[in-house]
XYZ file of C-alpha atoms in Angstrom:
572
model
C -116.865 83.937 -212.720
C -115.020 87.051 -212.568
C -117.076 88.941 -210.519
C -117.078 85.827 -207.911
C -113.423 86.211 -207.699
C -113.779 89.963 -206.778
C -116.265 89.684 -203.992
C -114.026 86.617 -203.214
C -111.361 89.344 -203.361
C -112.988 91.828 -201.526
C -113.442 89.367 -199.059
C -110.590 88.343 -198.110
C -108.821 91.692 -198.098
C -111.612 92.877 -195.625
C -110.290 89.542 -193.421
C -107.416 91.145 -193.046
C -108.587 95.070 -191.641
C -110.307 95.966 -188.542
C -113.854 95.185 -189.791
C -112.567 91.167 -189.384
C -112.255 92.055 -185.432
C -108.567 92.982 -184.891
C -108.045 94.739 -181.731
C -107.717 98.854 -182.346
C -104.983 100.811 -180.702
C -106.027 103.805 -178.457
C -106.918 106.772 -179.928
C -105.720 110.445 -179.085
C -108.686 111.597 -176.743
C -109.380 114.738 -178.688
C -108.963 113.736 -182.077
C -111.639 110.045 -180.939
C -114.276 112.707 -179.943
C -114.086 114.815 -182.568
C -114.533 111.926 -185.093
C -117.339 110.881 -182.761
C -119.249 114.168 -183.077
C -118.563 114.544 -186.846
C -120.475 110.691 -187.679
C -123.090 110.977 -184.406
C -124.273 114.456 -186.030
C -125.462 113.214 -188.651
C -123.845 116.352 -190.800
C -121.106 115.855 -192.701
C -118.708 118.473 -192.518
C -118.468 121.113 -195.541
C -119.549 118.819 -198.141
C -121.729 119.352 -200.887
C -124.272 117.075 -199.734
C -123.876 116.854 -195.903
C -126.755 114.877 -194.684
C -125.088 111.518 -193.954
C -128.464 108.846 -193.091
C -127.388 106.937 -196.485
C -123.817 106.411 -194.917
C -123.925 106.708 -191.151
C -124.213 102.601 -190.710
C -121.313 102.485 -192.434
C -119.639 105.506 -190.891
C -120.800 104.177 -187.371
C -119.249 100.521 -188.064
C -115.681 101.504 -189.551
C -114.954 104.173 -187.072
C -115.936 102.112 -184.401
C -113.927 99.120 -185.569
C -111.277 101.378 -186.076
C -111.098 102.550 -182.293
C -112.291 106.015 -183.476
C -108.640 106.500 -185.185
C -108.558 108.142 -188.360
C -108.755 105.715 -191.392
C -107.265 108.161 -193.854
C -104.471 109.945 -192.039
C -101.117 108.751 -190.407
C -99.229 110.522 -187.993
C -101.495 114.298 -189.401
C -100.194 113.111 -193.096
C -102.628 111.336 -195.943
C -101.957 107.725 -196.412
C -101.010 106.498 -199.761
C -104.680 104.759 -199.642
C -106.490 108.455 -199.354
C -103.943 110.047 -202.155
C -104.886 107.094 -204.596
C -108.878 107.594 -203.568
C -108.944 111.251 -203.993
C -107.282 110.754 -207.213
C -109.955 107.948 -208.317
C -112.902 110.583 -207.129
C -111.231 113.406 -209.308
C -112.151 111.122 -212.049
C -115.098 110.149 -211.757
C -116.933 112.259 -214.216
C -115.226 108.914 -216.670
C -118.000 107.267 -215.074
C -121.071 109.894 -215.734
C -120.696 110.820 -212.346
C -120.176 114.215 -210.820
C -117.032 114.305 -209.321
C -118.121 117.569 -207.055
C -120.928 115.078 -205.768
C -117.861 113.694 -203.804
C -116.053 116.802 -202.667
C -112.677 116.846 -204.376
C -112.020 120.235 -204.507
C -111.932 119.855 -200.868
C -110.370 116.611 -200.558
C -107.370 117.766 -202.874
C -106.710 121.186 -200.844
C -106.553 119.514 -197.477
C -104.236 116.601 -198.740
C -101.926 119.168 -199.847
C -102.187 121.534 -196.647
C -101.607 118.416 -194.473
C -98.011 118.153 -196.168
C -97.171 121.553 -195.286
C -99.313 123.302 -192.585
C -99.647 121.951 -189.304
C -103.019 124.072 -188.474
C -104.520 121.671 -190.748
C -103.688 118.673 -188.776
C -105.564 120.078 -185.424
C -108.054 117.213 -184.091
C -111.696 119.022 -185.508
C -109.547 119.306 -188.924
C -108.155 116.034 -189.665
C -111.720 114.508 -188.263
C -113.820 116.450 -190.564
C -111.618 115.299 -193.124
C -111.858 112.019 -192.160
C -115.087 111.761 -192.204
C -116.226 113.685 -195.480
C -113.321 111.359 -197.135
C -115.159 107.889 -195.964
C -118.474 108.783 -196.399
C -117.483 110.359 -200.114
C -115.705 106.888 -200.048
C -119.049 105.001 -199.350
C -121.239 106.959 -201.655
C -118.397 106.281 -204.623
C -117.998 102.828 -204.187
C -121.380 102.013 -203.805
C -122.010 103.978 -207.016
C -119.575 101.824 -209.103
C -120.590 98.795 -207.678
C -124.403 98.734 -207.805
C -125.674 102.375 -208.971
C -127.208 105.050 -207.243
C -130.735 104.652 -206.963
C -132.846 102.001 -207.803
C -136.757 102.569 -208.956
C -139.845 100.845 -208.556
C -142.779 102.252 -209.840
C -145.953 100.687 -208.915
C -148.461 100.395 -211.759
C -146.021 100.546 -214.865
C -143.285 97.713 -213.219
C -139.911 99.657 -213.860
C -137.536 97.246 -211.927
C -134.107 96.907 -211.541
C -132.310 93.832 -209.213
C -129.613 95.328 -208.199
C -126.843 93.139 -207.109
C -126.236 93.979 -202.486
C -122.593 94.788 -201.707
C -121.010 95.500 -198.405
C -119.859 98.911 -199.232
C -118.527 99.248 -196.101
C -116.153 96.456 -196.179
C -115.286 97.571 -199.614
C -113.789 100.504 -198.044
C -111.919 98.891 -195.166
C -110.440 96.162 -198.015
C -109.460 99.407 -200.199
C -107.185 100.983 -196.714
C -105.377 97.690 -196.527
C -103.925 96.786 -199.504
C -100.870 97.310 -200.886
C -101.265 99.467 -204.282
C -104.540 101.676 -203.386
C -104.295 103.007 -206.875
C -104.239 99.177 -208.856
C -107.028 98.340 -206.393
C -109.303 101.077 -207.459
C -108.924 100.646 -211.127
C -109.481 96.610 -210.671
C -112.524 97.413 -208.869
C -114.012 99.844 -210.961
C -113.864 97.499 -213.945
C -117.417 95.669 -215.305
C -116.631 94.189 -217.807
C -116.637 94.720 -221.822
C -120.319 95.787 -221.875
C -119.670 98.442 -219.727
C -115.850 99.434 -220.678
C -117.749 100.101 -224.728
C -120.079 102.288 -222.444
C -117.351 104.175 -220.957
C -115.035 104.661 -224.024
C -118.221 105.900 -225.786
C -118.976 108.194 -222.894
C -115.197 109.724 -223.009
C -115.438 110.057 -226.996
C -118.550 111.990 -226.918
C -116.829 114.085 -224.527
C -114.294 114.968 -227.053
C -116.878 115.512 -229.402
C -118.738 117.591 -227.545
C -115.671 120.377 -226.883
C -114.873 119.936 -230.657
C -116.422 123.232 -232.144
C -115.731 121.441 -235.563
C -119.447 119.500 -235.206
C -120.889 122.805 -234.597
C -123.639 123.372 -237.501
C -124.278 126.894 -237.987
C -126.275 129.005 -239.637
C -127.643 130.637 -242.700
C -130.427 127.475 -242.036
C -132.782 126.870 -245.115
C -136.389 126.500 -244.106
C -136.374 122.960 -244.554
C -133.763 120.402 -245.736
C -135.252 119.227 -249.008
C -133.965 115.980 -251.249
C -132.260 117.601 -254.133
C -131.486 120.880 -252.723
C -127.965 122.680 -252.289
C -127.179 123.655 -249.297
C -123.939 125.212 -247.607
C -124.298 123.641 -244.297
C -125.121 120.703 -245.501
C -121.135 118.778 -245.093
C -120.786 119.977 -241.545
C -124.442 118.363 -240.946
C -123.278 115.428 -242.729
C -120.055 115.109 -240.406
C -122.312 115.643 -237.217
C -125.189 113.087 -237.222
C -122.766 110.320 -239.101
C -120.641 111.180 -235.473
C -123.589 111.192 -233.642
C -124.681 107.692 -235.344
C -127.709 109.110 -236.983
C -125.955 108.779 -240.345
C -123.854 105.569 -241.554
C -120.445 106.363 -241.560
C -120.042 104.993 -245.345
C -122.306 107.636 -247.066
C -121.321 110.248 -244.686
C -117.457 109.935 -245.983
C -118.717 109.321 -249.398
C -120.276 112.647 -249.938
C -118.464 114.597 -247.246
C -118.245 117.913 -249.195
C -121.004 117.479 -251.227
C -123.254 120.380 -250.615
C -126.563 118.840 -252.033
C -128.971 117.535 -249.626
C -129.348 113.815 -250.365
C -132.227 110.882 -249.077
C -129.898 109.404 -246.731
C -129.211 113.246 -245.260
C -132.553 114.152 -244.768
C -133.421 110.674 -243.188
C -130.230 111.271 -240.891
C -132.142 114.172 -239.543
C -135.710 113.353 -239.164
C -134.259 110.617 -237.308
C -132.093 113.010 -235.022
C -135.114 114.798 -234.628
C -137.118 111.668 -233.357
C -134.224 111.223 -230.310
C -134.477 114.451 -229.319
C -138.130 114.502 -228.978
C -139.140 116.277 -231.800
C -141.338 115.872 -234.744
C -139.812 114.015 -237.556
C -140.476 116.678 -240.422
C -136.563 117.664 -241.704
C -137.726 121.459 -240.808
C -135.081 123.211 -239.465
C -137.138 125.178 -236.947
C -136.225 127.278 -234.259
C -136.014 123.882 -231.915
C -134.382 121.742 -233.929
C -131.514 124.280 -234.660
C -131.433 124.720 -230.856
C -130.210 121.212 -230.729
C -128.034 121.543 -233.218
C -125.767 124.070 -231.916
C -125.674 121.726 -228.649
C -126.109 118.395 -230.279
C -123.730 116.189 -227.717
C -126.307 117.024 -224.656
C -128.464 114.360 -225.268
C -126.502 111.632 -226.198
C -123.925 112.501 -223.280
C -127.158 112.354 -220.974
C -128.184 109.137 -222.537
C -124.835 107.464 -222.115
C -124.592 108.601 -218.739
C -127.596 107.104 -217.492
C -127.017 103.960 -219.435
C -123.659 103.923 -217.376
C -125.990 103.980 -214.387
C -128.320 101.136 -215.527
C -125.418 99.140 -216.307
C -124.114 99.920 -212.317
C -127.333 98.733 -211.074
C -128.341 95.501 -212.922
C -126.301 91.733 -212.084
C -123.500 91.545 -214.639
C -124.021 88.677 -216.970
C -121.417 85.737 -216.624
C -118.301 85.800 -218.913
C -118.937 82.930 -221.009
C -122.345 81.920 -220.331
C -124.264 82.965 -223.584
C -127.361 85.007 -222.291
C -130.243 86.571 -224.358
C -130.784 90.337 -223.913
C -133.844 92.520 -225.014
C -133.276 96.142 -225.204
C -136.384 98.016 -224.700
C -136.375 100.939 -226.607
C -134.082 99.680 -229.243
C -137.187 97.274 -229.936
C -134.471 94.194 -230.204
C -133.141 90.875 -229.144
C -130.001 89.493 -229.059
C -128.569 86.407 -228.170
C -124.839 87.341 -227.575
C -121.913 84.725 -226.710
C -121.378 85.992 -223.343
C -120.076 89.277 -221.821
C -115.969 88.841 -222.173
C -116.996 87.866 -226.092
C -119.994 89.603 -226.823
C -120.338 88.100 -230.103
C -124.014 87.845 -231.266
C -125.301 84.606 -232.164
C -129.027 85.707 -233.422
C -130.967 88.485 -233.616
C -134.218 89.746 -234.567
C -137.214 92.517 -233.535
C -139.281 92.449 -230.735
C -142.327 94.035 -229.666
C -142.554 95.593 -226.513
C -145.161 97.027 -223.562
C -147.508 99.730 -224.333
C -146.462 103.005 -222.284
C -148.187 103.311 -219.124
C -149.686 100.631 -217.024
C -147.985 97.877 -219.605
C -144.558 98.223 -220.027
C -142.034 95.626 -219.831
C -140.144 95.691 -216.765
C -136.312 95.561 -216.385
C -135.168 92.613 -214.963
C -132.632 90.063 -214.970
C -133.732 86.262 -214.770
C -133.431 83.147 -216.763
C -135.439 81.141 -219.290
C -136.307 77.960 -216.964
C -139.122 75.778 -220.330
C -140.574 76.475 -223.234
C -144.665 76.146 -223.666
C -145.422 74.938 -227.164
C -149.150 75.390 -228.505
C -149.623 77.499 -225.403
C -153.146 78.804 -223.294
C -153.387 81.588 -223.285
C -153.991 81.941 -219.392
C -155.158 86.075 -219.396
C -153.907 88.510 -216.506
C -156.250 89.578 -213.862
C -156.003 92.951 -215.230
C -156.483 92.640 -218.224
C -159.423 90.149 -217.851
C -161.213 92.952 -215.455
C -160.478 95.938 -217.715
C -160.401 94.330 -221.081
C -162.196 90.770 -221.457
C -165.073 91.191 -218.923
C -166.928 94.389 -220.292
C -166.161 93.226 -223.993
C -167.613 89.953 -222.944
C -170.795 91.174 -221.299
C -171.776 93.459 -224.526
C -171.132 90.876 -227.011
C -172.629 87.283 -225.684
C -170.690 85.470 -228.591
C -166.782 87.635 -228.245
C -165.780 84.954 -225.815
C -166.006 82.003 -228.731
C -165.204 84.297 -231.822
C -161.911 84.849 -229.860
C -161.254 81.079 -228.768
C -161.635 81.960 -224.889
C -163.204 80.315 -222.500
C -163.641 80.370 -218.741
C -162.229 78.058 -216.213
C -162.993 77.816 -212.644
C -160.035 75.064 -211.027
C -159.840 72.933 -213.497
C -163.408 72.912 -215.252
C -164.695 75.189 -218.088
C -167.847 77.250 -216.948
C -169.887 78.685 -219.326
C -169.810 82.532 -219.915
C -172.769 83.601 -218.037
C -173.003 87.123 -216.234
C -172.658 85.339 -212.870
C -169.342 83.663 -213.584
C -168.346 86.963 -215.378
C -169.262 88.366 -211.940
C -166.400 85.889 -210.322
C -163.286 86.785 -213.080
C -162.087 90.192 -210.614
C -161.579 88.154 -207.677
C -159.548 85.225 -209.670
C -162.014 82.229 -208.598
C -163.072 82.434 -212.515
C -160.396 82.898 -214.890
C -160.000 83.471 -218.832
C -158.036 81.748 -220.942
C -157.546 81.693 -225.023
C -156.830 78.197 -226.561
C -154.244 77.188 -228.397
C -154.642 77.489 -232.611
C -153.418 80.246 -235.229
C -155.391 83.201 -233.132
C -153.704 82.672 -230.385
C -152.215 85.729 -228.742
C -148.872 84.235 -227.992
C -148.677 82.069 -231.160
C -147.050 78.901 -231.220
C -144.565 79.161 -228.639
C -143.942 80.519 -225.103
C -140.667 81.100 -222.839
C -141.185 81.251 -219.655
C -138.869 82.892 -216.621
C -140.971 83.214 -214.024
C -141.432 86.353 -212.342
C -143.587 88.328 -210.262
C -144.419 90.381 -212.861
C -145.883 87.262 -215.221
C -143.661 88.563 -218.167
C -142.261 86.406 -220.457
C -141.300 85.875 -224.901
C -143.749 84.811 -227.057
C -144.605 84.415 -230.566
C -147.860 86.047 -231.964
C -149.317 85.800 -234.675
C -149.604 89.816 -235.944
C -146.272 89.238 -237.631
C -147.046 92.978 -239.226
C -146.077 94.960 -236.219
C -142.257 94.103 -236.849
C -142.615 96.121 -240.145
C -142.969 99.306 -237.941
C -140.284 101.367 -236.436
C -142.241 102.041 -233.545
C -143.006 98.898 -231.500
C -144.422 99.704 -227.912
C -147.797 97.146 -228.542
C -147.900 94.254 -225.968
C -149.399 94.247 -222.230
C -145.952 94.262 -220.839
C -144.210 90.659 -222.257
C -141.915 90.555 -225.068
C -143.618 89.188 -228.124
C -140.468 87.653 -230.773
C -140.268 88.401 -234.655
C -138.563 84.476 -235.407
C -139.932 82.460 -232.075
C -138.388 79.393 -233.611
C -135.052 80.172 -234.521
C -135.064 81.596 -230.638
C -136.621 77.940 -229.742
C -134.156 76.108 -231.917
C -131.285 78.341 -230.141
C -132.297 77.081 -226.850
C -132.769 73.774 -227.608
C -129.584 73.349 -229.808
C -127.758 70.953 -227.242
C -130.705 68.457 -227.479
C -130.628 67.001 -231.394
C -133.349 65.683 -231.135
C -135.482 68.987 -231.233
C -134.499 69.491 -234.663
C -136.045 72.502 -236.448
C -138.942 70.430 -238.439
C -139.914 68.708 -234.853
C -140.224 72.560 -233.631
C -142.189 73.841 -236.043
C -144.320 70.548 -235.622
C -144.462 71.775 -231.970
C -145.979 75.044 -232.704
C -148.406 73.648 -234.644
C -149.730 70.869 -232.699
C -153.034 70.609 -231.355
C -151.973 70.497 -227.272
C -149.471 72.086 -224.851
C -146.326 70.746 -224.851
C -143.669 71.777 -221.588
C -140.761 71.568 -222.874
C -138.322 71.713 -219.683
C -134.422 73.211 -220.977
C -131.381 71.069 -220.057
C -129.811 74.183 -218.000
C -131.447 77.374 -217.720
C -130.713 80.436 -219.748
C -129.730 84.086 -218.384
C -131.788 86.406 -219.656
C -131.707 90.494 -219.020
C -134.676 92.580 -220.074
C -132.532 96.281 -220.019
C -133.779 99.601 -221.305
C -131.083 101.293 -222.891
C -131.506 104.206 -224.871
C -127.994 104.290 -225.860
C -126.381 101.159 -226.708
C -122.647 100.210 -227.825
C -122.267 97.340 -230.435
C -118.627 95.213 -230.497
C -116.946 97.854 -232.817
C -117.819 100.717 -231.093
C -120.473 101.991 -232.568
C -123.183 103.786 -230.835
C -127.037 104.236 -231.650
C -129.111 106.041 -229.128
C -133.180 105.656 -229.080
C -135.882 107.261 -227.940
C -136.718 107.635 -224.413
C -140.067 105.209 -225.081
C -141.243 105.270 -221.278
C -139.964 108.705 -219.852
C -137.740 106.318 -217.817
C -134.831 108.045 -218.724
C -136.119 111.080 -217.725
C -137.259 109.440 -214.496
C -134.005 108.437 -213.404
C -132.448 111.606 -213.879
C -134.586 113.973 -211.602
C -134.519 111.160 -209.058
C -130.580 111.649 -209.294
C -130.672 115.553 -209.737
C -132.035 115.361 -206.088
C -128.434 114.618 -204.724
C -127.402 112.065 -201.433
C -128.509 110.760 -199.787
C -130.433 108.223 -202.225
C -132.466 105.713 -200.493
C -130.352 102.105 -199.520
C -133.528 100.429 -200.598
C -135.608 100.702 -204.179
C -137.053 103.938 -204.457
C -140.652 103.619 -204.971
C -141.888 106.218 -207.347
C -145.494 107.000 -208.482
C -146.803 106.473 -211.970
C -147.300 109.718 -214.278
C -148.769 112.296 -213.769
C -148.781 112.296 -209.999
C -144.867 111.775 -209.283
C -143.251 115.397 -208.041
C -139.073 115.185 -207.536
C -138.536 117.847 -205.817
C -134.605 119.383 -206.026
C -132.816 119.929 -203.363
């Protein structure tokens, strides 16, 4: 609801500038042509990334509606609307965002020149400011409201629906209004999801300047249970900061210089974020992290700031499930304004490679009880099919069959033949083998992901969790069930687990559909603050931040990007 009544806002404040079709004054001659050459060029004038093709629609549109005036000067002076925006750019390194990527060192010199020096206000000037200011405008904006860059890479479906805003208008809306400087905060606002991400961001920021966290040396070989050790508060203080370490133990034994279990755990876990093997050696590496041990996580939040930017914001009181990747968990949470969380368990997630879960945001439309089975093209071709031909009886020992329409064929090499172009198809039946266990819940997508149960309930007993062919597969699929069915009292939790029992398919169509966000977060906020960061299970992070490292302009559309090993980003 509350983003509805900013586009609504947006809206109507563009209504009211020249974008809506209000009639421009004249422009001075020499001060219209020199805008004109500055957005026609197609280089922006000394900025630090000058090639404008991301922006020039945009550029093109408001300087024409605008008569070819200048949008961000009056009479050679900077309106109030400029002053607030350079201000807003200056900060947006709050946001994980580089605020030289949007030329305020520039910006802020020619703002104060144009108060005193009337060389500066010379037609070629005040255009090139102009311009560099709108297009910085449009590239900041944009960024805030739906990220950067958005990836799709073919073969391992990273995806992220990002929600389309008229940037452009944005920036018209943001010259008109009264108090520039309340506009910009109201717009940059998300919501609490995001705000935790932000006040996380700026206290690891602190942190990181603090040279109290600093862990120095004489190092011991390796950090043993039992053993004294000098270093060992300071390393106490820094990964209970750093979330590696609960906060209870850490100010528990905060000058004890003896090397407890809950120490050395702290750090073969630190050791597992940062990439590194999970030994409590203090080798030449992991000491390299440790004198800079905020550049990760700062990284981490940063990018999960962007990921936020880019994915549909979920609905203030409309309780929504959400599955963080490489967290390897599920939530059910009350809604964004009140995230409170309402269940929770594990989840197993898609193998790295050409089977990992996707990011996506979509909703929970019925629930499959006793489900088929109904196998992927995929992996029927690479998986199935050969396994099938070696072994005449692996079909049966694994409850599968084929189907062709709506018959079962038998499994002979010719129908085998027909499986890779989908006329014959596999499926497994429903019973205690079944690979999605006793319950399905299905959001359709393009990507034919979806929660299940299953019935290798051991997997959820290891940390690491990266086992499935791309769908989510639940620890507790009927408490999730019972959760969705809750309004209906008749689907009590004996009739569900009745349901996943049964001997047939049962669609079980929900009253209203259910939001549901599949995100991958390696650094994620809870209510009270507290922040736990994860490995990077995909390399996505790591993706997304050479795709950024290339500068503007990012593509306007997703980015396709090839699978590992053959994808080469290329700085500018």
């Amino acid at each position: 609801m509350m983003r509805t009544l900013r586009l609504l806002a947006l809206a109507a404040f563009s209504a009211a500038g020249p974008l809506a079709g209000q009639a421009p004054a004249t422009a001075d001659s020499a001060l219209a042509a020199a805008l004109r050459a500055a957005v026609q060029g197609g280089k922006g004038p000394a900025m630090r990334w000058p090639d404008l093709r991301d922006v020039r629609p945009g550029l093109r549109r408001l300087y024409e509606a605008a008569g070819w005036r200048p949008l961000w000067t009056d009479g050679g002076q900077a309106t109030p609307a400029a002053r607030a925006l350079v201000v807003r750019l200056d900060l947006a390194a709050q946001h994980g965002l580089d605020p030289a990527d949007y030329d305020v060192p520039r910006h802020d010199s020619l703002v104060a020149r144009l108060d005193v020096d009337t060389l500066a206000r010379a037609a070629d000037s005040l255009a090139a400011f102009d311009v560099r200011l709108t297009a910085d405008a449009l590239r900041f904006l944009g960024a805030i409201r739906h990220g950067r860059v958005r990836l799709v890479r073919s073969e391992d479906t990273v995806f992220v629906r990002g929600a389309s805003v008229d940037v452009a208008a944005v920036v018209d809306s943001l010259r008109a209004v009264a108090s520039p400087h309340e506009w910009l905060e109201r717009f940059e606002r998300r919501g609490p999801g995001y705000e935790r991400l932000l006040a996380a961001y700026a206290r690891f920021r602190q942190l990181a300047a603090d040279t109290a966290y600093a862990v120095a040396g004489p190092f011991p070989p390796r950090i043993a249970t039992g053993t004294a050790w000098a270093g060992a508060p300071r390393l106490r203080t820094l990964l209970a900061a750093l979330g590696d370490l609960d906060l209870e133990p850490a100010a528990a034994h905060a000058a004890d210089h003896r090397v407890d279990a809950a120490l050395a755990g702290a750090l073969r876990r630190f050791q597992g974020r940062e990439g590194l093997p999970q030994d409590g050696v203090l080798g030449s590496r992991t000491r390299e992290r440790l004198a800079r041990p905020f550049e990760t996580p700062l990284r981490q939040l940063a990018l999960a700031l962007e990921r936020w930017r880019g994915m549909p914001e979920p609905a203030d009181t409309v309780p929504y499930v959400d599955v963080n990747v490489p967290e390897y968990r599920l939530r059910v949470l009350a809604g964004n304004a009140a995230p409170l969380e309402l269940l929770g368990m594990g989840v197993v997630v898609g193998m790295r490679g050409r089977h990992e879960t996707p990011e996506l945001a979509d909703e929970i439309e019925y629930l499959v009880f006793r489900p088929y089975w109904e196998v992927t093209r995929a992996i029927m071709r690479d998986e199935i099919v050969p396994k099938a031909l070696a072994d005449s009886t692996f079909l049966d020992k694994n409850d599968m069959e084929l189907w062709r329409g709506k018959e079962v064929v038998p499994a002979t090499p010719e129908n085998l033949a027909l499986v890779d172009s989908g006329v014959v198809r596999v499926r497994q039946r429903p019973g205690p083998g079944n690979s999605l266990g006793g319950v399905k819940f299905m959001l359709p997508n393009r990507y034919n992901v979806y929660l299940h149960d299953t019935p290798l309930k051991n997997l959820f007993r290891q940390a690491r969790r990266a086992a499935s062919h791309g769908c989510v597969r639940v620890a507790d699929a009927g408490a999730l069930a019972a959760w969705l069915l809750r309004r209906d009292t008749t689907w009590t939790r004996a009739r569900i687990d009745s349901a996943m029992t049964g001997k047939e398919p049962l669609i079980v169509p929900l009253p209203a559909r259910v939001p549901v966000r599949l995100r991958y977060g390696t650094a994620n906020v809870e209510p009270d603050g507290h922040v736990r960061f994860f490995q990077d299970l995909y390399g996505r992070d790591a993706l997304l931040a050479e795709v950024l490292a290339t500068g503007y302009p990012y593509p306007g559309r997703p980015l396709q990007v090839r699978p590992r090993p053959a994808r080469q980003v290329k700085k500018r």
